[in-house]
CSV table of C-alpha atoms in Angstrom, one decimal:
chain,number,residue,atom,x,y,z
A,1,MET,CA,33.9,180.2,15.5
A,2,ILE,CA,30.6,180.9,13.7
A,3,GLN,CA,30.7,182.3,10.2
A,4,ILE,CA,30.1,186.0,9.7
A,5,LEU,CA,26.9,186.9,7.9
A,6,PRO,CA,27.7,188.8,4.6
A,7,THR,CA,24.8,191.3,5.1
A,8,ARG,CA,22.5,192.4,7.8
A,9,SER,CA,19.5,190.1,8.2
A,10,SER,CA,16.2,190.9,9.9
A,11,ILE,CA,14.8,188.2,12.2
A,12,TRP,CA,11.4,189.5,11.2
A,13,ASN,CA,10.1,192.3,9.0
A,14,PRO,CA,7.2,194.2,10.6
A,15,SER,CA,4.9,196.2,8.5
A,16,LEU,CA,3.3,198.1,11.4
A,17,SER,CA,4.5,199.4,14.8
A,18,GLY,CA,6.8,197.1,16.7
A,19,ALA,CA,10.4,196.2,17.4
A,20,CYS,CA,12.9,194.8,14.9
A,21,LEU,CA,16.0,192.9,15.9
A,22,GLU,CA,18.7,192.6,13.3
A,23,ILE,CA,22.1,190.7,13.3
A,24,MET,CA,24.7,193.1,11.9
A,25,GLU,CA,27.9,192.3,10.0
A,26,PHE,CA,31.2,193.0,11.8
A,27,LYS,CA,34.9,192.4,11.5
A,28,ARG,CA,37.0,190.5,14.0
A,29,SER,CA,39.4,193.4,14.1
A,30,GLN,CA,36.6,195.5,15.6
A,31,LEU,CA,36.7,193.3,18.7
A,32,SER,CA,40.4,192.9,18.9
A,33,SER,CA,40.3,193.2,22.7
A,34,LEU,CA,38.2,190.1,22.8
A,35,GLY,CA,40.7,188.1,20.7
A,36,GLN,CA,40.3,185.0,22.9
A,37,CYS,CA,36.5,184.8,22.5
A,38,SER,CA,35.1,181.9,20.6
A,39,LEU,CA,31.6,183.4,19.8
A,40,TYR,CA,30.8,186.9,18.6
A,41,LEU,CA,27.3,188.5,17.9
A,42,LYS,CA,26.3,192.1,17.2
A,43,PHE,CA,22.7,193.1,17.3
A,44,GLU,CA,20.8,196.2,16.2
A,45,TYR,CA,17.6,197.0,18.1
A,46,ASN,CA,15.1,199.3,16.4
A,47,TRP,CA,11.7,200.5,17.7
A,48,LEU,CA,9.5,201.1,14.8
A,49,GLN,CA,6.2,203.1,14.4
A,50,LYS,CA,4.6,202.8,11.0
A,51,GLY,CA,7.9,201.9,9.3
A,52,ARG,CA,9.9,204.7,10.9
A,53,ALA,CA,12.7,204.1,13.4
A,54,LEU,CA,12.1,206.1,16.5
A,55,VAL,CA,14.7,204.5,18.8
A,56,SER,CA,17.8,202.7,17.5
A,57,ARG,CA,20.4,200.9,19.7
A,58,THR,CA,23.3,198.6,18.9
A,59,PHE,CA,24.9,196.2,21.3
A,60,SER,CA,27.5,193.4,21.0
A,61,TYR,CA,27.7,190.0,22.6
A,62,ALA,CA,30.8,188.0,23.1
A,63,CYS,CA,31.1,184.6,24.7
A,64,GLN,CA,34.4,183.1,25.7
A,65,ARG,CA,34.5,179.3,26.1
A,66,PRO,CA,37.3,177.5,27.8
A,67,ARG,CA,39.7,175.9,25.3
A,68,GLN,CA,39.6,172.2,25.4
A,69,TYR,CA,42.9,170.2,25.2
A,70,PRO,CA,43.0,166.6,24.1
A,71,THR,CA,45.0,165.4,27.2
A,72,GLY,CA,43.1,167.6,29.6
A,73,LYS,CA,46.2,169.6,30.4
A,74,LYS,CA,47.5,172.9,29.0
A,75,PRO,CA,50.7,172.7,26.9
A,76,GLY,CA,53.8,173.1,29.0
A,77,MET,CA,51.9,172.0,32.2
A,78,TYR,CA,53.3,169.1,34.2
A,79,PRO,CA,51.7,167.0,37.0
A,80,GLN,CA,52.5,167.9,40.6
A,81,ASN,CA,54.4,164.7,41.4
A,82,VAL,CA,55.3,161.7,39.3
A,83,ASP,CA,57.0,158.4,40.0
A,84,LEU,CA,59.9,157.0,38.0
A,85,PRO,CA,59.3,154.2,35.5
A,86,PRO,CA,59.0,150.9,37.4
A,87,VAL,CA,62.1,148.7,37.6
A,88,LEU,CA,61.6,145.5,35.6
A,89,PRO,CA,62.3,142.1,37.3
A,90,LYS,CA,65.8,140.8,36.6
A,91,LYS,CA,64.4,137.5,35.3
A,92,LYS,CA,62.4,139.2,32.5
A,93,LYS,CA,63.5,140.4,29.1
A,94,LYS,CA,63.1,144.1,28.4
A,95,PRO,CA,59.9,145.0,26.5
A,96,TYR,CA,60.2,146.0,22.8
A,97,PRO,CA,60.1,149.8,22.4
A,98,ILE,CA,58.1,149.1,19.2
A,99,PRO,CA,55.1,146.8,19.7
A,100,PHE,CA,55.9,143.3,18.5
A,101,LYS,CA,52.7,143.2,16.4
A,102,GLU,CA,53.9,146.2,14.5
A,103,ILE,CA,57.2,144.6,13.8
A,104,GLN,CA,55.4,141.5,12.5
A,105,ARG,CA,53.1,143.6,10.4
A,106,ALA,CA,56.1,145.3,8.7
A,107,ALA,CA,57.8,141.9,8.2
A,108,ARG,CA,54.7,140.5,6.4
A,109,LYS,CA,54.5,143.5,4.2
A,110,ASP,CA,58.1,143.1,3.1
A,111,LYS,CA,57.6,139.5,2.5
A,112,LYS,CA,54.6,140.1,0.2
A,113,LEU,CA,56.6,142.6,-1.8
A,114,ALA,CA,59.4,140.1,-2.1
A,115,GLU,CA,57.1,137.4,-3.3
A,116,ARG,CA,55.8,139.7,-6.1
A,117,GLY,CA,59.4,140.7,-7.0
A,118,ILE,CA,58.8,144.3,-6.0
A,119,GLU,CA,61.8,146.3,-4.8
A,120,LYS,CA,61.5,147.2,-1.1
A,121,PRO,CA,61.2,151.0,-0.8
A,122,LEU,CA,64.2,152.3,1.3
A,123,HIS,CA,64.6,155.9,2.5
A,124,PRO,CA,67.6,157.5,4.2
A,125,PRO,CA,69.3,156.3,6.3
A,126,LYS,CA,68.0,152.7,5.7
A,127,ASN,CA,69.3,153.0,2.1
A,128,GLY,CA,72.8,153.7,3.3
A,129,LEU,CA,72.6,157.5,2.8
A,130,HIS,CA,72.6,160.2,5.4
A,131,VAL,CA,69.5,162.2,6.3
A,132,PRO,CA,70.5,165.8,5.2
A,133,ASP,CA,68.3,167.5,7.7
A,134,LEU,CA,69.8,165.6,10.6
A,135,ILE,CA,73.5,166.3,9.8
A,136,PRO,CA,73.3,169.8,11.5
A,137,VAL,CA,71.5,168.1,14.5
A,138,ALA,CA,74.4,165.6,14.8
A,139,TYR,CA,77.0,168.4,14.9
A,140,GLU,CA,74.9,170.3,17.4
A,141,VAL,CA,74.7,167.2,19.6
A,142,LEU,CA,78.4,166.6,19.4
A,143,ASP,CA,79.3,170.2,20.3
A,144,ALA,CA,76.9,170.1,23.3
A,145,TRP,CA,78.4,166.7,24.3
A,146,LYS,CA,81.8,168.4,24.6
A,147,VAL,CA,80.3,171.2,26.8
A,148,LEU,CA,78.5,168.6,28.9
A,149,ILE,CA,81.7,166.6,29.5
A,150,ARG,CA,83.8,169.6,30.3
A,151,GLY,CA,81.2,171.2,32.5
A,152,LEU,CA,80.6,168.0,34.5
A,153,ALA,CA,84.4,167.5,35.0
A,154,GLN,CA,84.6,171.0,36.4
A,155,LEU,CA,81.6,170.7,38.7
A,156,LEU,CA,82.7,167.4,40.2
A,157,HIS,CA,85.6,169.4,41.8
A,158,VAL,CA,83.0,171.4,43.6
A,159,ILE,CA,79.9,169.2,44.1
A,160,PRO,CA,80.6,166.0,46.0
A,161,VAL,CA,79.3,162.8,44.4
A,162,TYR,CA,79.6,159.4,46.2
A,163,GLY,CA,79.5,156.0,44.6
A,164,CYS,CA,78.6,152.7,46.2
A,165,SER,CA,81.5,150.2,46.3
A,166,GLU,CA,79.2,147.3,45.7
A,167,CYS,CA,76.8,148.5,43.0
A,168,SER,CA,76.5,151.3,40.4
A,169,GLU,CA,74.4,153.7,42.5
A,170,VAL,CA,75.7,157.2,43.1
A,171,HIS,CA,74.5,159.9,45.5
A,172,VAL,CA,75.0,163.7,45.1
A,173,ALA,CA,75.4,165.2,48.6
A,174,GLN,CA,77.9,166.0,51.3
A,175,THR,CA,77.6,162.5,52.7
A,176,GLY,CA,76.1,159.1,51.6
A,177,HIS,CA,72.5,158.3,52.4
A,178,HIS,CA,71.2,155.6,54.7
A,179,ILE,CA,68.6,154.1,52.3
A,180,LEU,CA,69.0,150.3,52.0
A,181,GLU,CA,68.8,149.8,48.2
A,182,CYS,CA,72.2,148.3,47.2
A,183,LYS,CA,71.7,145.8,44.3
A,184,GLY,CA,75.1,144.3,44.3
A,185,PRO,CA,77.6,144.0,41.4
A,186,SER,CA,76.0,144.6,38.0
A,187,ALA,CA,77.1,144.5,34.4
A,188,LEU,CA,77.9,147.8,32.6
A,189,ASN,CA,75.3,149.1,30.2
A,190,VAL,CA,76.5,147.8,26.8
A,191,MET,CA,75.2,151.0,25.1
A,192,VAL,CA,77.4,153.4,27.0
A,193,TYR,CA,80.5,152.6,24.9
A,194,ILE,CA,80.9,151.0,21.5
A,195,HIS,CA,84.5,150.0,20.8
A,196,GLY,CA,85.7,152.6,23.3
A,197,ILE,CA,83.6,155.4,21.8
A,198,PRO,CA,80.6,156.8,23.8
A,199,ALA,CA,77.4,155.7,22.2
A,200,VAL,CA,76.3,159.3,21.6
A,201,VAL,CA,79.5,160.0,19.7
A,202,GLU,CA,79.0,156.9,17.6
A,203,LEU,CA,75.5,157.9,16.8
A,204,CYS,CA,76.7,161.3,15.6
A,205,ILE,CA,79.3,159.8,13.4
A,206,GLN,CA,76.8,157.5,11.7
A,207,ALA,CA,74.5,160.6,11.2
A,208,GLY,CA,77.2,162.4,9.3
A,209,VAL,CA,79.7,164.0,11.7
A,210,ASP,CA,83.3,163.7,10.3
A,211,ILE,CA,85.9,162.9,13.0
A,212,PRO,CA,89.3,162.1,11.5
A,213,GLU,CA,90.3,159.8,14.4
A,214,TYR,CA,87.2,157.7,13.7
A,215,PRO,CA,86.8,157.5,9.9
A,216,SER,CA,83.7,155.9,8.4
A,217,ARG,CA,82.7,154.9,4.9
A,218,GLN,CA,80.0,157.0,3.1
A,219,ARG,CA,77.9,155.8,0.2
A,220,THR,CA,77.3,157.8,-3.0
A,221,LYS,CA,74.4,155.6,-4.2
A,222,PRO,CA,71.6,154.0,-2.2
A,223,ILE,CA,71.2,150.3,-1.4
A,224,ARG,CA,68.5,148.5,-3.2
A,225,MET,CA,66.8,145.4,-1.8
A,226,ILE,CA,64.1,142.9,-2.6
A,227,GLY,CA,63.0,141.3,0.6
A,228,LYS,CA,66.2,140.5,2.5
A,229,LYS,CA,68.2,140.2,-0.7
A,230,VAL,CA,70.5,143.1,-1.6
A,231,ILE,CA,70.4,143.7,-5.4
A,232,ASP,CA,72.6,146.8,-5.4
A,233,ARG,CA,75.0,147.7,-2.6
A,234,GLY,CA,75.4,151.2,-3.9
A,235,GLY,CA,78.6,153.1,-4.3
A,236,TYR,CA,81.2,154.4,-1.9
A,237,VAL,CA,83.3,157.5,-1.8
A,238,GLU,CA,87.0,156.9,-1.5
A,239,GLU,CA,87.8,154.5,1.3
A,240,PRO,CA,89.0,156.3,4.4
A,241,LYS,CA,92.5,155.6,5.4
A,242,PRO,CA,92.7,153.6,8.6
A,243,TRP,CA,93.9,155.6,11.5
A,244,ARG,CA,97.2,154.2,12.6
A,245,SER,CA,96.8,155.0,16.2
A,246,VAL,CA,94.6,157.2,18.3
A,247,ASP,CA,96.5,159.7,20.3
A,248,SER,CA,94.8,159.9,23.7
A,249,SER,CA,96.2,163.4,24.2
A,250,SER,CA,94.5,164.6,21.0
A,251,SER,CA,92.2,167.5,21.9
A,252,SER,CA,89.2,166.1,19.9
A,253,ILE,CA,89.5,162.8,21.7
A,254,VAL,CA,89.8,164.3,25.2
A,255,ASP,CA,86.8,166.5,24.6
A,256,LEU,CA,84.6,163.5,23.7
A,257,ASP,CA,85.7,160.9,26.2
A,258,THR,CA,84.2,160.6,29.7
A,259,CYS,CA,86.9,158.5,31.2
A,260,GLY,CA,89.3,160.5,33.3
A,261,ALA,CA,87.6,163.8,32.3
A,262,SER,CA,87.8,165.2,35.8
A,263,GLY,CA,91.5,165.0,35.6
A,264,GLN,CA,91.7,166.9,32.3
A,265,PHE,CA,90.0,170.0,33.6
A,266,PRO,CA,91.1,172.0,36.7
A,267,PRO,CA,88.6,173.2,39.4
A,268,PRO,CA,86.8,176.3,38.3
A,269,PRO,CA,86.7,179.6,40.3
A,270,LEU,CA,83.8,179.6,42.8
A,271,GLU,CA,82.2,182.6,41.2
A,272,ASP,CA,82.0,180.8,37.8
A,273,VAL,CA,80.3,177.7,39.2
A,274,PRO,CA,76.7,178.9,38.7
A,275,SER,CA,77.3,179.9,35.1
A,276,ILE,CA,79.2,176.6,34.3
A,277,ALA,CA,76.3,174.7,35.9
A,278,GLN,CA,73.8,176.4,33.7
A,279,GLU,CA,75.8,175.8,30.6
A,280,THR,CA,76.1,172.2,31.5
A,281,MET,CA,72.4,171.9,32.1
A,282,ASN,CA,71.6,173.5,28.8
A,283,ALA,CA,74.1,171.2,27.0
A,284,HIS,CA,72.4,168.2,28.7
A,285,GLU,CA,69.0,169.1,27.3
A,286,ILE,CA,70.5,169.7,23.8
A,287,VAL,CA,72.1,166.3,23.8
A,288,ARG,CA,68.9,164.6,25.1
A,289,SER,CA,66.7,166.3,22.5
A,290,GLY,CA,69.2,165.8,19.7
A,291,VAL,CA,69.7,162.1,20.4
A,292,THR,CA,65.9,161.7,20.4
A,293,LYS,CA,65.7,163.3,17.0
A,294,LEU,CA,68.6,161.2,15.6
A,295,MET,CA,67.1,157.9,17.0
A,296,GLY,CA,63.9,158.7,15.2
A,297,LYS,CA,65.6,157.8,12.0
A,298,TYR,CA,68.9,156.0,12.8
A,299,THR,CA,68.5,152.6,14.3
A,300,VAL,CA,70.3,151.8,17.5
A,301,LYS,CA,70.3,148.2,18.9
A,302,ALA,CA,70.5,147.1,22.5
A,303,CYS,CA,70.5,143.7,24.1
A,304,GLY,CA,67.3,142.8,25.7
A,305,TYR,CA,69.1,140.7,28.4
A,306,CYS,CA,72.4,142.3,29.4
A,307,SER,CA,71.1,145.0,31.6
A,308,GLU,CA,68.9,142.5,33.3
A,309,HIS,CA,71.9,140.2,34.1
A,310,GLN,CA,70.8,137.4,31.8
A,311,TRP,CA,73.8,136.4,29.8
A,312,ARG,CA,72.3,133.5,27.9
A,313,ASP,CA,75.7,131.9,27.3
A,314,GLY,CA,77.0,135.1,25.7
A,315,LYS,CA,74.3,135.4,23.1
A,316,HIS,CA,72.8,138.8,22.7
A,317,GLY,CA,69.1,139.4,22.0
A,318,TRP,CA,69.2,142.5,19.9
A,319,GLN,CA,66.3,144.9,19.7
A,320,ASN,CA,65.7,148.6,19.2
A,321,ALA,CA,67.2,150.7,21.9
A,322,THR,CA,65.5,153.5,23.8
A,323,VAL,CA,66.9,157.0,24.3
A,324,ALA,CA,67.5,156.1,28.0
A,325,GLU,CA,69.8,153.3,26.9
A,326,VAL,CA,71.9,155.5,24.6
A,327,PHE,CA,71.9,158.5,26.9
A,328,PRO,CA,71.2,157.0,30.4
A,329,PRO,CA,69.6,159.4,32.9
A,330,ASN,CA,71.1,157.5,35.9
A,331,TYR,CA,68.5,158.6,38.4
A,332,VAL,CA,69.7,159.6,41.9
A,333,TRP,CA,67.9,160.7,45.1
A,334,HIS,CA,67.1,164.4,45.1
A,335,VAL,CA,68.5,166.1,48.2
A,336,GLN,CA,66.7,169.3,49.2
A,337,ASP,CA,69.4,170.2,51.7
A,338,PRO,CA,72.8,168.9,50.5
A,339,LYS,CA,74.4,170.0,53.8
A,340,GLY,CA,71.7,168.6,56.0
A,341,PRO,CA,71.5,165.1,57.6
A,342,PRO,CA,71.7,162.0,55.4
A,343,LEU,CA,68.6,160.7,53.8
A,344,ARG,CA,66.9,158.0,55.8
A,345,GLY,CA,65.2,154.8,54.6
A,346,ALA,CA,62.1,155.5,56.9
A,347,LEU,CA,61.4,158.6,54.9
A,348,LYS,CA,62.1,157.1,51.5
A,349,ARG,CA,58.6,157.7,50.2
A,350,PHE,CA,58.9,161.5,50.7
A,351,TYR,CA,62.0,161.8,48.6
A,352,GLY,CA,62.1,162.5,44.9
A,353,LYS,CA,64.6,161.6,42.2
A,354,SER,CA,66.3,163.2,39.2
A,355,PRO,CA,68.9,162.4,36.6
A,356,ALA,CA,72.4,162.6,38.2
A,357,VAL,CA,73.5,165.4,35.8
A,358,VAL,CA,70.4,167.4,36.7
A,359,GLU,CA,71.0,167.0,40.4
A,360,VAL,CA,74.7,168.1,40.1
A,361,CYS,CA,73.7,171.1,38.1
A,362,MET,CA,70.9,172.1,40.4
A,363,GLN,CA,73.1,171.9,43.5
A,364,ALA,CA,75.7,174.0,41.7
A,365,GLY,CA,73.2,176.8,41.1
A,366,ALA,CA,71.6,176.1,37.7
A,367,GLN,CA,67.9,176.6,36.9
A,368,ILE,CA,66.5,173.3,35.8
A,369,PRO,CA,63.7,172.7,33.3
A,370,ASN,CA,60.2,172.2,34.6
A,371,ARG,CA,59.9,168.7,33.2
A,372,TYR,CA,62.2,167.4,36.0
A,373,LYS,CA,60.5,169.1,38.9
A,374,PRO,CA,57.5,166.7,39.4
A,375,MET,CA,59.9,163.7,39.9
A,376,MET,CA,62.0,165.7,42.4
A,377,ARG,CA,58.8,166.3,44.5
A,378,LEU,CA,59.9,169.8,45.4
A,379,ASP,CA,56.6,170.7,46.9
A,380,ILE,CA,56.7,167.9,49.5
A,381,ILE,CA,57.8,168.8,53.0
A,382,VAL,CA,59.9,165.9,54.5
A,383,PRO,CA,58.6,165.2,58.0
A,384,GLU,CA,60.6,164.2,61.0
A,385,SER,CA,61.1,160.5,61.4
A,386,GLU,CA,58.6,160.4,64.4
A,387,GLU,CA,56.0,162.2,62.3
A,388,ALA,CA,56.2,160.0,59.2
A,389,ASN,CA,53.7,157.5,60.6
A,390,LEU,CA,51.2,160.2,61.2
A,391,VAL,CA,51.2,161.3,57.5
A,392,ALA,CA,48.3,159.8,55.5
């Protein structure tokens, strides 16, 4: 946007007969209908004869330039079709979410401070205190988690979901598919449960949620460190009393646990299925977004080998976890017609995928966020098997 001239200014000042072109001052509000324009000019045209204006006309000029976006895409726009992240080879360790050079750089910085005897600056939650702004987020995630568990338990009475007896793959449709992709027995993801508690629930507890059945210690003073040496462990509030036994029938425990949830909630009326599906879909997005915010501050560790079936004699290789490890999407094949014929391996490249929860909710009548549509390949028409070879 060019600066507005404070006063009118003549391009030239004739002393005899001629024409004079002047740039006039104007306010943006005067051209409110052109609010998207990036360049405004207003001119006054005078025909002069011996210093007197015989003809005077005024006209405006506005130029609208296309807005440039750094990524080349408008906000909220998604590509037409996308592929899922590539599956890493089983014999390789998972990559670090944080570049290893950045980890080394931070370690060298801490070492230099320790050598100079300077206390390491620690901010919540690394100093043992909660992040105040994230406590409401943790409660919101936990409430949405309860809605998600209850909604899925009800929808599974209506939407058929099949699981492979030899691997962890599931399929959301009236029948199983015919795509040969069984990976055989695999280990469970270590981040799904921590001591019997879903990882999402454990994260919320560490972020400040108070659940009587799962007490946790809270500090009143921050931890102080020089290098790796703790010089002050801070203070604690009164030690929580150990919970004698966790009653599995307790309402708060049932609402948080995924195991056996379908047996805890009865089938819903058919007319309520679409609304339950939408509530479940919304809860899924709240949990995913909230977990992302919490993990931006609270550290969660995952083994870099377990999910790749490398046990290393029982030794874990701990590294920072990703959101997908704490809240796994569990991608499944998207079925455009759940009551149609089973998916076939010959047409595999025409099918899309989506997180299992999203697929269940969509088949139950929920509107899904646009961010999932590219990976589902909704705009691709699946050809007949004999036509597949003719498609470029």
